[in-house]
PDB file of N, CA and C in Angstrom:
ATOM      1  N   MET A   1      27.616  21.159 -19.733  1.00 45.00           N
ATOM      2  CA  MET A   1      28.204  22.397 -19.972  1.00 45.00           C
ATOM      3  C   MET A   1      30.012  22.340 -19.689  1.00 45.00           C
ATOM      4  N   THR A   2      29.782  23.987 -19.902  1.00 45.00           N
ATOM      5  CA  THR A   2      31.417  23.738 -19.546  1.00 45.00           C
ATOM      6  C   THR A   2      31.092  24.239 -18.754  1.00 45.00           C
ATOM      7  N   ASP A   3      30.892  24.926 -17.780  1.00 50.00           N
ATOM      8  CA  ASP A   3      31.001  25.491 -16.094  1.00 50.00           C
ATOM      9  C   ASP A   3      31.607  24.225 -15.232  1.00 50.00           C
ATOM     10  N   THR A   4      31.633  22.827 -15.954  1.00 46.00           N
ATOM     11  CA  THR A   4      32.261  21.921 -14.753  1.00 46.00           C
ATOM     12  C   THR A   4      33.634  21.777 -15.287  1.00 46.00           C
ATOM     13  N   ALA A   5      33.843  22.470 -16.125  1.00 49.00           N
ATOM     14  CA  ALA A   5      35.577  22.191 -16.646  1.00 49.00           C
ATOM     15  C   ALA A   5      36.562  23.663 -15.706  1.00 49.00           C
ATOM     16  N   THR A   6      35.601  24.219 -15.309  1.00 52.00           N
ATOM     17  CA  THR A   6      36.363  25.547 -14.683  1.00 52.00           C
ATOM     18  C   THR A   6      36.814  25.205 -13.286  1.00 52.00           C
ATOM     19  N   ALA A   7      37.523  26.176 -13.085  1.00 63.00           N
ATOM     20  CA  ALA A   7      38.333  26.168 -11.999  1.00 63.00           C
ATOM     21  C   ALA A   7      37.225  26.718 -10.544  1.00 63.00           C
ATOM     22  N   ALA A   8      36.459  27.326 -11.475  1.00 77.00           N
ATOM     23  CA  ALA A   8      35.028  27.588  -9.872  1.00 77.00           C
ATOM     24  C   ALA A   8      34.997  26.677  -9.475  1.00 77.00           C
ATOM     25  N   PRO A   9      34.889  27.209  -7.490  1.00 92.00           N
ATOM     26  CA  PRO A   9      34.964  26.019  -6.705  1.00 92.00           C
ATOM     27  C   PRO A   9      33.053  24.963  -7.088  1.00 92.00           C
ATOM     28  N   LEU A  10      32.741  24.112  -6.825  1.00 94.00           N
ATOM     29  CA  LEU A  10      31.606  22.997  -7.129  1.00 94.00           C
ATOM     30  C   LEU A  10      30.351  23.934  -6.410  1.00 94.00           C
ATOM     31  N   ALA A  11      30.220  24.345  -4.942  1.00 94.00           N
ATOM     32  CA  ALA A  11      29.688  24.988  -4.751  1.00 94.00           C
ATOM     33  C   ALA A  11      28.682  26.840  -5.540  1.00 94.00           C
ATOM     34  N   GLU A  12      29.694  27.038  -6.234  1.00 95.00           N
ATOM     35  CA  GLU A  12      29.129  28.749  -7.070  1.00 95.00           C
ATOM     36  C   GLU A  12      28.750  28.073  -8.324  1.00 95.00           C
ATOM     37  N   ILE A  13      29.449  26.929  -8.604  1.00 96.00           N
ATOM     38  CA  ILE A  13      28.826  25.933 -10.520  1.00 96.00           C
ATOM     39  C   ILE A  13      27.507  25.585  -9.860  1.00 96.00           C
ATOM     40  N   ILE A  14      26.775  25.039  -8.489  1.00 97.00           N
ATOM     41  CA  ILE A  14      25.891  24.667  -8.653  1.00 97.00           C
ATOM     42  C   ILE A  14      24.840  25.640  -7.994  1.00 97.00           C
ATOM     43  N   ALA A  15      25.005  26.968  -7.703  1.00 97.00           N
ATOM     44  CA  ALA A  15      24.412  28.083  -6.995  1.00 97.00           C
ATOM     45  C   ALA A  15      23.921  28.354  -8.384  1.00 97.00           C
ATOM     46  N   ALA A  16      24.680  28.810  -9.321  1.00 97.00           N
ATOM     47  CA  ALA A  16      24.759  29.190 -11.336  1.00 97.00           C
ATOM     48  C   ALA A  16      23.599  28.476 -11.613  1.00 97.00           C
ATOM     49  N   ARG A  17      24.076  26.823 -11.608  1.00 97.00           N
ATOM     50  CA  ARG A  17      23.067  26.094 -12.238  1.00 97.00           C
ATOM     51  C   ARG A  17      21.646  26.158 -11.282  1.00 97.00           C
ATOM     52  N   LEU A  18      21.189  26.220 -10.395  1.00 98.00           N
ATOM     53  CA  LEU A  18      19.897  26.197  -9.410  1.00 98.00           C
ATOM     54  C   LEU A  18      19.162  28.091 -10.200  1.00 98.00           C
ATOM     55  N   THR A  19      20.456  28.887 -10.098  1.00 98.00           N
ATOM     56  CA  THR A  19      19.350  30.097 -10.265  1.00 98.00           C
ATOM     57  C   THR A  19      19.203  29.936 -11.662  1.00 98.00           C
ATOM     58  N   ALA A  20      19.995  29.719 -12.810  1.00 98.00           N
ATOM     59  CA  ALA A  20      19.471  29.697 -14.287  1.00 98.00           C
ATOM     60  C   ALA A  20      18.084  28.717 -14.334  1.00 98.00           C
ATOM     61  N   ALA A  21      17.907  27.475 -13.563  1.00 98.00           N
ATOM     62  CA  ALA A  21      17.305  26.776 -13.831  1.00 98.00           C
ATOM     63  C   ALA A  21      15.544  27.209 -13.259  1.00 98.00           C
ATOM     64  N   LEU A  22      16.331  27.638 -11.964  1.00 98.00           N
ATOM     65  CA  LEU A  22      14.833  27.745 -11.331  1.00 98.00           C
ATOM     66  C   LEU A  22      14.657  29.208 -10.929  1.00 98.00           C
ATOM     67  N   ALA A  23      15.554  30.722 -11.039  1.00 98.00           N
ATOM     68  CA  ALA A  23      15.425  31.436 -10.983  1.00 98.00           C
ATOM     69  C   ALA A  23      14.647  31.815  -9.209  1.00 98.00           C
ATOM     70  N   PRO A  24      15.608  31.645  -8.486  1.00 98.00           N
ATOM     71  CA  PRO A  24      15.080  31.195  -6.992  1.00 98.00           C
ATOM     72  C   PRO A  24      15.383  32.081  -5.798  1.00 98.00           C
ATOM     73  N   SER A  25      14.612  32.474  -4.804  1.00 98.00           N
ATOM     74  CA  SER A  25      13.716  34.077  -4.600  1.00 98.00           C
ATOM     75  C   SER A  25      14.931  33.850  -3.683  1.00 98.00           C
ATOM     76  N   ARG A  26      14.958  32.519  -3.006  1.00 98.00           N
ATOM     77  CA  ARG A  26      15.941  32.331  -1.837  1.00 98.00           C
ATOM     78  C   ARG A  26      17.214  30.763  -2.557  1.00 98.00           C
ATOM     79  N   LEU A  27      18.598  31.087  -2.343  1.00 98.00           N
ATOM     80  CA  LEU A  27      19.372  29.829  -2.478  1.00 98.00           C
ATOM     81  C   LEU A  27      20.667  30.019  -1.945  1.00 98.00           C
ATOM     82  N   GLU A  28      20.379  28.744  -0.706  1.00 98.00           N
ATOM     83  CA  GLU A  28      22.153  28.525  -0.220  1.00 98.00           C
ATOM     84  C   GLU A  28      21.942  27.767  -0.390  1.00 98.00           C
ATOM     85  N   VAL A  29      23.790  26.609  -0.819  1.00 97.00           N
ATOM     86  CA  VAL A  29      24.566  26.208  -1.669  1.00 97.00           C
ATOM     87  C   VAL A  29      25.906  25.978  -0.287  1.00 97.00           C
ATOM     88  N   ARG A  30      25.755  24.797   0.706  1.00 95.00           N
ATOM     89  CA  ARG A  30      26.570  24.881   1.483  1.00 95.00           C
ATOM     90  C   ARG A  30      27.285  23.907   1.128  1.00 95.00           C
ATOM     91  N   ASN A  31      28.864  23.480   1.033  1.00 91.00           N
ATOM     92  CA  ASN A  31      29.705  22.221   1.224  1.00 91.00           C
ATOM     93  C   ASN A  31      30.031  21.691   2.536  1.00 91.00           C
ATOM     94  N   ASP A  32      29.418  20.025   3.126  1.00 88.00           N
ATOM     95  CA  ASP A  32      29.122  19.658   4.037  1.00 88.00           C
ATOM     96  C   ASP A  32      30.315  18.347   3.862  1.00 88.00           C
ATOM     97  N   SER A  33      31.206  18.554   2.894  1.00 81.00           N
ATOM     98  CA  SER A  33      32.608  17.795   2.397  1.00 81.00           C
ATOM     99  C   SER A  33      32.512  17.230   3.812  1.00 81.00           C
ATOM    100  N   HIS A  34      33.595  18.468   4.885  1.00 67.00           N
ATOM    101  CA  HIS A  34      34.013  18.352   5.324  1.00 67.00           C
ATOM    102  C   HIS A  34      33.342  17.180   6.827  1.00 67.00           C
ATOM    103  N   LEU A  35      32.376  17.048   6.724  1.00 71.00           N
ATOM    104  CA  LEU A  35      31.647  15.854   7.783  1.00 71.00           C
ATOM    105  C   LEU A  35      32.222  15.183   7.433  1.00 71.00           C
ATOM    106  N   HIS A  36      31.942  14.210   6.287  1.00 59.00           N
ATOM    107  CA  HIS A  36      32.107  13.063   5.356  1.00 59.00           C
ATOM    108  C   HIS A  36      33.585  12.374   4.989  1.00 59.00           C
ATOM    109  N   ALA A  37      34.420  13.617   5.715  1.00 62.00           N
ATOM    110  CA  ALA A  37      36.079  13.475   5.251  1.00 62.00           C
ATOM    111  C   ALA A  37      35.958  11.735   5.534  1.00 62.00           C
ATOM    112  N   GLY A  38      36.893  10.628   5.292  1.00 64.00           N
ATOM    113  CA  GLY A  38      37.175   9.563   4.326  1.00 64.00           C
ATOM    114  C   GLY A  38      35.763   8.378   4.632  1.00 64.00           C
ATOM    115  N   HIS A  39      34.951   9.418   4.483  1.00 66.00           N
ATOM    116  CA  HIS A  39      33.846   8.169   4.440  1.00 66.00           C
ATOM    117  C   HIS A  39      33.505   7.713   2.809  1.00 66.00           C
ATOM    118  N   SER A  40      32.529   6.947   2.692  1.00 63.00           N
ATOM    119  CA  SER A  40      32.046   6.574   1.507  1.00 63.00           C
ATOM    120  C   SER A  40      32.403   7.446   0.507  1.00 63.00           C
ATOM    121  N   GLY A  41      32.261   7.560  -0.496  1.00 59.00           N
ATOM    122  CA  GLY A  41      31.792   9.553  -1.151  1.00 59.00           C
ATOM    123  C   GLY A  41      32.645  10.208  -1.632  1.00 59.00           C
ATOM    124  N   ASP A  42      33.636   9.858  -0.125  1.00 59.00           N
ATOM    125  CA  ASP A  42      34.806  11.403  -0.685  1.00 59.00           C
ATOM    126  C   ASP A  42      35.930  11.056  -1.388  1.00 59.00           C
ATOM    127  N   ASP A  43      35.885  12.055  -2.278  1.00 63.00           N
ATOM    128  CA  ASP A  43      37.358  11.741  -3.781  1.00 63.00           C
ATOM    129  C   ASP A  43      38.224  12.463  -3.266  1.00 63.00           C
ATOM    130  N   GLY A  44      38.225  13.018  -1.890  1.00 61.00           N
ATOM    131  CA  GLY A  44      39.252  13.711  -1.667  1.00 61.00           C
ATOM    132  C   GLY A  44      39.622  15.080  -1.947  1.00 61.00           C
ATOM    133  N   THR A  45      38.121  15.234  -2.816  1.00 64.00           N
ATOM    134  CA  THR A  45      38.483  16.980  -3.507  1.00 64.00           C
ATOM    135  C   THR A  45      38.413  18.190  -2.375  1.00 64.00           C
ATOM    136  N   GLY A  46      37.142  17.777  -1.293  1.00 65.00           N
ATOM    137  CA  GLY A  46      36.589  18.509  -0.206  1.00 65.00           C
ATOM    138  C   GLY A  46      35.229  19.218  -0.952  1.00 65.00           C
ATOM    139  N   GLU A  47      34.948  18.801  -1.900  1.00 75.00           N
ATOM    140  CA  GLU A  47      33.766  18.769  -2.309  1.00 75.00           C
ATOM    141  C   GLU A  47      33.051  17.703  -3.641  1.00 75.00           C
ATOM    142  N   SER A  48      32.857  17.140  -2.347  1.00 81.00           N
ATOM    143  CA  SER A  48      31.523  15.805  -2.739  1.00 81.00           C
ATOM    144  C   SER A  48      29.884  15.705  -2.061  1.00 81.00           C
ATOM    145  N   HIS A  49      30.358  16.414  -0.677  1.00 87.00           N
ATOM    146  CA  HIS A  49      28.693  16.237  -0.604  1.00 87.00           C
ATOM    147  C   HIS A  49      28.042  17.416  -0.203  1.00 87.00           C
ATOM    148  N   PHE A  50      26.952  17.964  -0.800  1.00 93.00           N
ATOM    149  CA  PHE A  50      26.367  19.064  -0.429  1.00 93.00           C
ATOM    150  C   PHE A  50      24.759  18.926   0.041  1.00 93.00           C
ATOM    151  N   SER A  51      24.349  20.815   0.641  1.00 96.00           N
ATOM    152  CA  SER A  51      23.517  20.860   0.637  1.00 96.00           C
ATOM    153  C   SER A  51      22.474  22.084   0.724  1.00 96.00           C
ATOM    154  N   VAL A  52      21.061  22.067  -0.209  1.00 98.00           N
ATOM    155  CA  VAL A  52      20.615  23.279  -0.608  1.00 98.00           C
ATOM    156  C   VAL A  52      19.450  23.709  -0.273  1.00 98.00           C
ATOM    157  N   ILE A  53      19.542  25.130   0.238  1.00 98.00           N
ATOM    158  CA  ILE A  53      18.012  25.614   0.015  1.00 98.00           C
ATOM    159  C   ILE A  53      17.662  26.101  -1.004  1.00 98.00           C
ATOM    160  N   VAL A  54      16.686  25.695  -1.792  1.00 98.00           N
ATOM    161  CA  VAL A  54      15.995  26.287  -2.852  1.00 98.00           C
ATOM    162  C   VAL A  54      14.811  26.831  -2.652  1.00 98.00           C
ATOM    163  N   GLU A  55      14.043  28.317  -2.563  1.00 98.00           N
ATOM    164  CA  GLU A  55      12.936  28.441  -2.640  1.00 98.00           C
ATOM    165  C   GLU A  55      12.738  29.434  -4.009  1.00 98.00           C
ATOM    166  N   SER A  56      11.812  29.123  -4.897  1.00 98.00           N
ATOM    167  CA  SER A  56      11.421  29.454  -6.077  1.00 98.00           C
ATOM    168  C   SER A  56      10.140  29.698  -6.081  1.00 98.00           C
ATOM    169  N   PRO A  57       9.330  30.456  -6.763  1.00 98.00           N
ATOM    170  CA  PRO A  57       7.888  30.725  -7.259  1.00 98.00           C
ATOM    171  C   PRO A  57       8.046  29.713  -8.220  1.00 98.00           C
ATOM    172  N   ALA A  58       8.867  28.876  -9.042  1.00 97.00           N
ATOM    173  CA  ALA A  58       8.227  28.062 -10.061  1.00 97.00           C
ATOM    174  C   ALA A  58       8.066  26.727  -9.178  1.00 97.00           C
ATOM    175  N   PHE A  59       8.033  26.591  -8.258  1.00 98.00           N
ATOM    176  CA  PHE A  59       7.719  24.774  -7.364  1.00 98.00           C
ATOM    177  C   PHE A  59       6.457  25.600  -6.851  1.00 98.00           C
ATOM    178  N   ALA A  60       5.606  25.987  -6.728  1.00 98.00           N
ATOM    179  CA  ALA A  60       3.843  26.374  -6.319  1.00 98.00           C
ATOM    180  C   ALA A  60       3.577  25.391  -7.575  1.00 98.00           C
ATOM    181  N   GLY A  61       2.785  24.623  -6.171  1.00 97.00           N
ATOM    182  CA  GLY A  61       1.627  23.679  -6.525  1.00 97.00           C
ATOM    183  C   GLY A  61       2.620  22.516  -7.086  1.00 97.00           C
ATOM    184  N   GLN A  62       3.808  22.125  -6.642  1.00 98.00           N
ATOM    185  CA  GLN A  62       4.582  21.303  -7.079  1.00 98.00           C
ATOM    186  C   GLN A  62       4.554  20.084  -5.501  1.00 98.00           C
ATOM    187  N   SER A  63       4.388  19.137  -6.286  1.00 98.00           N
ATOM    188  CA  SER A  63       4.809  18.178  -4.751  1.00 98.00           C
ATOM    189  C   SER A  63       6.710  17.944  -4.844  1.00 98.00           C
ATOM    190  N   ARG A  64       7.108  17.202  -3.086  1.00 97.00           N
ATOM    191  CA  ARG A  64       8.714  17.442  -2.743  1.00 97.00           C
ATOM    192  C   ARG A  64       8.874  16.626  -3.956  1.00 97.00           C
ATOM    193  N   VAL A  65       8.637  15.281  -3.933  1.00 98.00           N
ATOM    194  CA  VAL A  65       9.265  15.173  -5.531  1.00 98.00           C
ATOM    195  C   VAL A  65       9.239  15.876  -6.635  1.00 98.00           C
ATOM    196  N   ALA A  66       8.284  16.058  -7.147  1.00 98.00           N
ATOM    197  CA  ALA A  66       9.294  17.154  -8.375  1.00 98.00           C
ATOM    198  C   ALA A  66       9.487  18.071  -8.041  1.00 98.00           C
ATOM    199  N   ARG A  67       9.812  18.911  -6.958  1.00 98.00           N
ATOM    200  CA  ARG A  67      10.694  20.140  -6.646  1.00 98.00           C
ATOM    201  C   ARG A  67      11.914  19.170  -6.638  1.00 98.00           C
ATOM    202  N   GLN A  68      12.262  18.312  -5.658  1.00 98.00           N
ATOM    203  CA  GLN A  68      13.837  17.941  -5.771  1.00 98.00           C
ATOM    204  C   GLN A  68      14.092  17.216  -7.301  1.00 98.00           C
ATOM    205  N   ARG A  69      13.206  16.776  -8.044  1.00 98.00           N
ATOM    206  CA  ARG A  69      13.284  16.254  -9.101  1.00 98.00           C
ATOM    207  C   ARG A  69      13.774  17.130 -10.640  1.00 98.00           C
ATOM    208  N   ALA A  70      13.377  18.621 -10.039  1.00 98.00           N
ATOM    209  CA  ALA A  70      13.697  19.703 -10.608  1.00 98.00           C
ATOM    210  C   ALA A  70      15.188  19.902 -10.246  1.00 98.00           C
ATOM    211  N   VAL A  71      15.217  20.285  -9.176  1.00 98.00           N
ATOM    212  CA  VAL A  71      17.251  20.366  -8.368  1.00 98.00           C
ATOM    213  C   VAL A  71      17.887  19.628  -9.343  1.00 98.00           C
ATOM    214  N   ASN A  72      17.201  17.909  -9.705  1.00 98.00           N
ATOM    215  CA  ASN A  72      18.378  17.096  -9.500  1.00 98.00           C
ATOM    216  C   ASN A  72      18.318  17.255 -11.512  1.00 98.00           C
ATOM    217  N   GLN A  73      17.545  18.119 -11.270  1.00 98.00           N
ATOM    218  CA  GLN A  73      17.509  17.923 -13.680  1.00 98.00           C
ATOM    219  C   GLN A  73      18.747  18.809 -13.436  1.00 98.00           C
ATOM    220  N   ALA A  74      18.533  19.459 -13.178  1.00 98.00           N
ATOM    221  CA  ALA A  74      19.276  20.383 -13.078  1.00 98.00           C
ATOM    222  C   ALA A  74      21.265  20.838 -12.638  1.00 98.00           C
ATOM    223  N   LEU A  75      21.138  19.700 -12.171  1.00 98.00           N
ATOM    224  CA  LEU A  75      22.401  19.260 -11.617  1.00 98.00           C
ATOM    225  C   LEU A  75      23.157  17.487 -11.989  1.00 98.00           C
ATOM    226  N   ALA A  76      22.103  17.413 -13.096  1.00 97.00           N
ATOM    227  CA  ALA A  76      22.271  15.996 -13.441  1.00 97.00           C
ATOM    228  C   ALA A  76      23.734  15.658 -13.657  1.00 97.00           C
ATOM    229  N   ASP A  77      24.454  16.215 -14.161  1.00 96.00           N
ATOM    230  CA  ASP A  77      25.670  16.000 -14.762  1.00 96.00           C
ATOM    231  C   ASP A  77      26.570  15.857 -13.906  1.00 96.00           C
ATOM    232  N   LEU A  78      26.321  16.588 -13.115  1.00 96.00           N
ATOM    233  CA  LEU A  78      27.520  16.891 -11.983  1.00 96.00           C
ATOM    234  C   LEU A  78      27.037  16.022 -10.449  1.00 96.00           C
ATOM    235  N   LEU A  79      25.784  15.506 -10.548  1.00 94.00           N
ATOM    236  CA  LEU A  79      25.757  14.564 -10.040  1.00 94.00           C
ATOM    237  C   LEU A  79      26.153  12.877 -10.452  1.00 94.00           C
ATOM    238  N   SER A  80      26.098  13.393 -11.607  1.00 93.00           N
ATOM    239  CA  SER A  80      26.558  11.623 -11.635  1.00 93.00           C
ATOM    240  C   SER A  80      27.610  11.322 -11.932  1.00 93.00           C
ATOM    241  N   THR A  81      28.948  13.141 -11.732  1.00 91.00           N
ATOM    242  CA  THR A  81      30.552  12.530 -12.679  1.00 91.00           C
ATOM    243  C   THR A  81      30.962  13.018 -11.052  1.00 91.00           C
ATOM    244  N   ARG A  82      30.461  14.629 -10.439  1.00 89.00           N
ATOM    245  CA  ARG A  82      31.342  15.037  -8.990  1.00 89.00           C
ATOM    246  C   ARG A  82      30.665  14.890  -8.124  1.00 89.00           C
ATOM    247  N   ILE A  83      29.352  14.481  -7.779  1.00 90.00           N
ATOM    248  CA  ILE A  83      28.645  15.284  -6.529  1.00 90.00           C
ATOM    249  C   ILE A  83      28.008  13.726  -6.041  1.00 90.00           C
ATOM    250  N   HIS A  84      28.487  13.477  -4.633  1.00 87.00           N
ATOM    251  CA  HIS A  84      28.392  12.086  -4.255  1.00 87.00           C
ATOM    252  C   HIS A  84      26.975  12.031  -3.232  1.00 87.00           C
ATOM    253  N   ALA A  85      26.898  13.665  -2.698  1.00 89.00           N
ATOM    254  CA  ALA A  85      25.639  13.431  -1.594  1.00 89.00           C
ATOM    255  C   ALA A  85      24.633  14.532  -1.930  1.00 89.00           C
ATOM    256  N   LEU A  86      23.856  15.344  -2.391  1.00 95.00           N
ATOM    257  CA  LEU A  86      22.833  16.488  -2.085  1.00 95.00           C
ATOM    258  C   LEU A  86      21.912  15.913  -1.172  1.00 95.00           C
ATOM    259  N   ALA A  87      21.719  16.866  -0.078  1.00 96.00           N
ATOM    260  CA  ALA A  87      20.437  17.049   0.928  1.00 96.00           C
ATOM    261  C   ALA A  87      19.683  18.320   0.130  1.00 96.00           C
ATOM    262  N   ILE A  88      18.235  18.431  -0.107  1.00 98.00           N
ATOM    263  CA  ILE A  88      17.460  18.946  -0.865  1.00 98.00           C
ATOM    264  C   ILE A  88      17.203  19.257   0.229  1.00 98.00           C
ATOM    265  N   LYS A  89      16.362  21.131   0.616  1.00 98.00           N
ATOM    266  CA  LYS A  89      15.130  21.643   0.983  1.00 98.00           C
ATOM    267  C   LYS A  89      14.726  22.513  -0.287  1.00 98.00           C
ATOM    268  N   ALA A  90      13.471  22.121  -0.797  1.00 98.00           N
ATOM    269  CA  ALA A  90      12.318  22.883  -1.513  1.00 98.00           C
ATOM    270  C   ALA A  90      11.599  22.976  -1.911  1.00 98.00           C
ATOM    271  N   SER A  91      10.829  24.770  -1.444  1.00 98.00           N
ATOM    272  CA  SER A  91       9.838  25.060  -1.412  1.00 98.00           C
ATOM    273  C   SER A  91       9.448  26.045  -1.822  1.00 98.00           C
ATOM    274  N   ALA A  92       8.291  26.548  -1.879  1.00 98.00           N
ATOM    275  CA  ALA A  92       7.677  27.938  -3.056  1.00 98.00           C
ATOM    276  C   ALA A  92       7.570  29.174  -2.026  1.00 98.00           C
ATOM    277  N   PRO A  93       7.964  30.045  -2.553  1.00 97.00           N
ATOM    278  CA  PRO A  93       7.854  31.391  -1.249  1.00 97.00           C
ATOM    279  C   PRO A  93       6.500  31.182  -0.774  1.00 97.00           C
ATOM    280  N   GLY A  94       6.845  31.706   0.850  1.00 95.00           N
ATOM    281  CA  GLY A  94       5.227  31.476   1.528  1.00 95.00           C
ATOM    282  C   GLY A  94       4.964  30.416   1.640  1.00 95.00           C
ATOM    283  N   GLU A  95       5.635  29.150   1.618  1.00 94.00           N
ATOM    284  CA  GLU A  95       5.646  28.198   3.210  1.00 94.00           C
ATOM    285  C   GLU A  95       6.595  28.301   3.602  1.00 94.00           C
TER     286      GLU A  95
END
């Protein structure tokens, strides 16, 4: 996708990708990179470690693993190139 070539902060790109793929009713993207400065996987960009909270009707009836796979699929190329670590909390509305 072309959004990885833009100057937009990675958190914004993550949010846009998850919004497009999952139409969430709630979405929080947090950059946790400052907590990992100097650790393995810190590439010095300040954009390597993230946490997401995603609530989406698309997750209704899905297992925790299936939900995490859906998030990972939406961010696949970023996970292989720009994101070192991603913590995921995924739920369906009302859970």
